[in-house]
């Protein structure tokens, strides 16, 4: 087991495999890419010398130098805009927004600029940037350290939106994001950084090292963006989830004792519609789980897609388990956070409700 | 390709990334600081034109000298009773911080932020302005509430998100709201309150009212666009507002150079907007008072906004989630050349014969006792997770009136 605070190995070529938590895996992805490609650089608030408040960029400055991993002013708009300029020059900046709740000051730059750069310039300019940001709740962060803003970005043509749920995917997908020629908004479920979390907050959770998906190659590998991962095969109902909710969905299925197929979407844009369609046609039922509020959440889009493509196979209405349409409340964290019990309730209702 | 318009740089460029004077293990180095002697900086007329007083953006207004004597044109000549009230409020603020920081370690709350070393700022400014004026604080102005006698137990109830939390369990600890104490609701998003303060001040002017606004922002957060929006609006509409930048040298692990503090002072940011700027020793209660009074007079006489940089040092960790020994020299705070605000005011009061060691010890004891009593009262109601408002309140006040979605969702939770 690796020490949680130790920096992962920087060999870009090493064939070894190490148990890593998500922080180490993400760090390793940037580290390996920086070693391989001098055009890759990383910056953000507290992200240089200190390695970020969650330590995802730990030691990158010491390893790769001051001008390749550095602290940025507290100006999310400036950070993203600078990244866009660097990207237009030909670099591949990986920037950190300290919490996804603070991505809004950068929203105009992401939405009006990065997303449209290739299209509006007839392909003359592109924005090959990666915007990383920890998101989601479950850490008692109150309203401004808990939000899930992914649907605001999936609505914007020109952006890719990627959300891993485990260390292996985190490294492979972040590597793909850095190599991607489009702007990628990469949300990291911070509740999963140090270990899987299945939503049973009163119960102890096993650490990452015991999970297969925490056995991470130290060298370079790429997980293609746009492919979902079937986390658990099943015949009775399909659960669509991403980020922390993948683990909640697995726990909910187990709790309900339902033969559910759990799909980790991994990437919302592009979306692996084939995997979703095939699964729902097989099971005939679909439950969608996300942490963001229900109204105009990504679940609405998924539900419409399933309905458009699988209507005649459905045996029950599509169900959504989501956060509430309120700001994230500090003291009611566990009532807000969609836990395994709510997933189990939804599963039972689609199993009995449809016919 | 031999186009005249294509110029080739004869030299390769290089990217500059600023670095602080010291890191862990280094000796603290404050050589870069420009510190005027106490009393050295002139005091312009309140109606001075901003361009006539540009030097003040680069000097340092100080009243208390090393011996504790109040000197120079900025001496506000406060009566001893006011000074003693200020000292006691600073002592109480520190005692409160210490207890709540401990409460976090004991698992009684999820988060806390101290203002150690910066107590003079919010306390002096909170005492000076009326509670009719609106303060737009960030998260290190707890001294404002304390100086104005806001009940400590209500602050703790907020921190514990318990059943008596004035904001109903919804906000992160320390994110107080106290409208009738002139304390605007705190946002977790940095910088947003500054242009809002300008808007509030514009509204007061629009209505022909006599209230002014005051806001605070950290040195790091001045990099946000909101700060610059605020300066533009304050200047254009001559808003009756005081815009403080609390330069405590560090923004979590990033030193003030990352926010542009090495190239120029934070006060001087005002110059380009045509606003008057004062740079002030933030650890000197009298200097903070005097500069704020100057800006207050300016605002109240309809001459517009003032930017004040309060030069200080963040002694404690950024928050309970932070360990400063990993990014700055361990003893940097002890070596801070402008000392400790409590010690400096104490020294002054002793010098003028209005305070002594016994009274100080007594004041410390009284503060700890007052905090302990409030703590007992708050803890009897409950700490985080032991007691809280009804879950129903989670669905209330999202909108002014009920929304069918929230009614349905509340029913789903069964409350
Ligand atoms: C818009 C936004 N970006 C980032 C953060 C995260 N954050 C919280 S405090 C902080 C540092 C602030 O430093 P400074 O403004 O100097 O104030 P200080 O904490 O030193 O008093 C950061 C980056 C935030 N709260 N809001």
mmCIF file of C-alpha atoms in Angstrom, chain A residues 45-46 49-50 53 55 61 66-67 70-76 98 101-102 104-105 140-145 294-295 323-333 335-336 342, chain B residues 15 17 19 23-24 110 161 168-173 188-190 220-221 223-224 251-254 258-259 323 326-327 384 388-391 393-395 398 405-406 409 412-413:
data_model
loop_
_atom_site.group_PDB
_atom_site.id
_atom_site.type_symbol
_atom_site.label_atom_id
_atom_site.label_comp_id
_atom_site.label_asym_id
_atom_site.label_seq_id
_atom_site.Cartn_x
_atom_site.Cartn_y
_atom_site.Cartn_z
ATOM 1 C CA UNK A 45 -5.077 28.377 -6.928
ATOM 2 C CA UNK A 46 -2.608 26.824 -4.447
ATOM 3 C CA UNK A 49 4.154 24.832 -4.487
ATOM 4 C CA UNK A 50 1.578 23.233 -2.202
ATOM 5 C CA UNK A 53 -5.795 21.882 -1.335
ATOM 6 C CA UNK A 55 -2.902 17.596 -3.187
ATOM 7 C CA UNK A 61 6.398 21.798 -9.316
ATOM 8 C CA UNK A 66 8.286 26.432 -11.481
ATOM 9 C CA UNK A 67 7.046 27.436 -14.918
ATOM 10 C CA UNK A 70 2.464 27.049 -10.577
ATOM 11 C CA UNK A 71 0.111 28.972 -8.339
ATOM 12 C CA UNK A 72 -2.485 31.146 -10.010
ATOM 13 C CA UNK A 73 -4.196 34.290 -8.773
ATOM 14 C CA UNK A 74 -7.643 33.765 -7.257
ATOM 15 C CA UNK A 75 -9.375 34.504 -10.516
ATOM 16 C CA UNK A 76 -11.142 31.541 -12.052
ATOM 17 C CA UNK A 98 -10.338 24.645 -6.517
ATOM 18 C CA UNK A 101 -18.671 25.850 -6.930
ATOM 19 C CA UNK A 102 -16.103 28.436 -8.035
ATOM 20 C CA UNK A 104 -19.049 30.177 -12.256
ATOM 21 C CA UNK A 105 -16.755 33.218 -12.484
ATOM 22 C CA UNK A 140 -19.885 18.890 5.115
ATOM 23 C CA UNK A 141 -18.790 21.651 2.806
ATOM 24 C CA UNK A 142 -22.012 23.639 2.901
ATOM 25 C CA UNK A 143 -23.488 25.316 -0.130
ATOM 26 C CA UNK A 144 -20.277 26.520 -1.718
ATOM 27 C CA UNK A 145 -18.176 23.358 -1.475
ATOM 28 C CA UNK A 294 -33.435 17.166 -10.181
ATOM 29 C CA UNK A 295 -34.736 20.016 -12.314
ATOM 30 C CA UNK A 323 -30.430 15.868 -5.053
ATOM 31 C CA UNK A 324 -33.298 18.188 -4.127
ATOM 32 C CA UNK A 325 -34.090 21.480 -5.799
ATOM 33 C CA UNK A 326 -32.597 23.430 -2.912
ATOM 34 C CA UNK A 327 -29.130 24.801 -2.259
ATOM 35 C CA UNK A 328 -26.898 22.238 -0.522
ATOM 36 C CA UNK A 329 -27.662 22.543 3.197
ATOM 37 C CA UNK A 330 -24.885 22.074 5.772
ATOM 38 C CA UNK A 331 -26.799 20.348 8.552
ATOM 39 C CA UNK A 332 -28.974 18.224 6.263
ATOM 40 C CA UNK A 333 -26.167 16.793 4.248
ATOM 41 C CA UNK A 335 -30.984 14.020 3.754
ATOM 42 C CA UNK A 336 -29.837 15.902 0.674
ATOM 43 C CA UNK A 342 -33.423 6.136 -1.870
ATOM 44 C CA UNK B 15 7.957 32.980 -18.177
ATOM 45 C CA UNK B 17 6.417 33.074 -11.804
ATOM 46 C CA UNK B 19 7.980 33.260 -5.368
ATOM 47 C CA UNK B 23 9.537 28.611 2.524
ATOM 48 C CA UNK B 24 9.440 26.059 5.374
ATOM 49 C CA UNK B 110 -17.129 20.742 10.607
ATOM 50 C CA UNK B 161 -25.785 24.240 12.934
ATOM 51 C CA UNK B 168 -31.378 27.249 10.148
ATOM 52 C CA UNK B 169 -28.568 24.790 9.523
ATOM 53 C CA UNK B 170 -28.078 25.809 5.951
ATOM 54 C CA UNK B 171 -24.762 27.606 5.948
ATOM 55 C CA UNK B 172 -21.176 26.581 6.497
ATOM 56 C CA UNK B 173 -19.959 27.438 10.035
ATOM 57 C CA UNK B 188 -18.407 31.334 0.296
ATOM 58 C CA UNK B 189 -17.608 32.684 -3.153
ATOM 59 C CA UNK B 190 -14.751 35.102 -2.757
ATOM 60 C CA UNK B 220 -5.746 37.046 -2.692
ATOM 61 C CA UNK B 221 -9.330 37.648 -3.719
ATOM 62 C CA UNK B 223 -7.578 39.071 -8.283
ATOM 63 C CA UNK B 224 -11.256 38.309 -8.838
ATOM 64 C CA UNK B 251 -4.096 33.375 0.474
ATOM 65 C CA UNK B 252 -4.089 29.797 1.728
ATOM 66 C CA UNK B 253 -0.650 28.663 0.456
ATOM 67 C CA UNK B 254 -0.203 31.440 -2.098
ATOM 68 C CA UNK B 258 0.579 35.751 -6.682
ATOM 69 C CA UNK B 259 -2.182 38.361 -6.427
ATOM 70 C CA UNK B 323 -1.434 23.463 7.810
ATOM 71 C CA UNK B 326 3.910 23.165 4.834
ATOM 72 C CA UNK B 327 4.277 26.340 2.808
ATOM 73 C CA UNK B 384 -23.147 19.514 14.860
ATOM 74 C CA UNK B 388 -30.452 20.773 14.382
ATOM 75 C CA UNK B 389 -33.471 22.601 13.008
ATOM 76 C CA UNK B 390 -36.284 20.517 11.540
ATOM 77 C CA UNK B 391 -35.390 18.886 8.243
ATOM 78 C CA UNK B 393 -36.447 23.932 6.875
ATOM 79 C CA UNK B 394 -34.239 22.418 4.154
ATOM 80 C CA UNK B 395 -37.108 22.980 1.730
ATOM 81 C CA UNK B 398 -35.708 28.534 -1.517
ATOM 82 C CA UNK B 405 -41.497 20.564 -6.744
ATOM 83 C CA UNK B 406 -40.292 21.378 -3.276
ATOM 84 C CA UNK B 409 -39.724 16.575 -2.520
ATOM 85 C CA UNK B 412 -40.741 12.316 -0.246
ATOM 86 C CA UNK B 413 -38.440 12.917 2.716
#
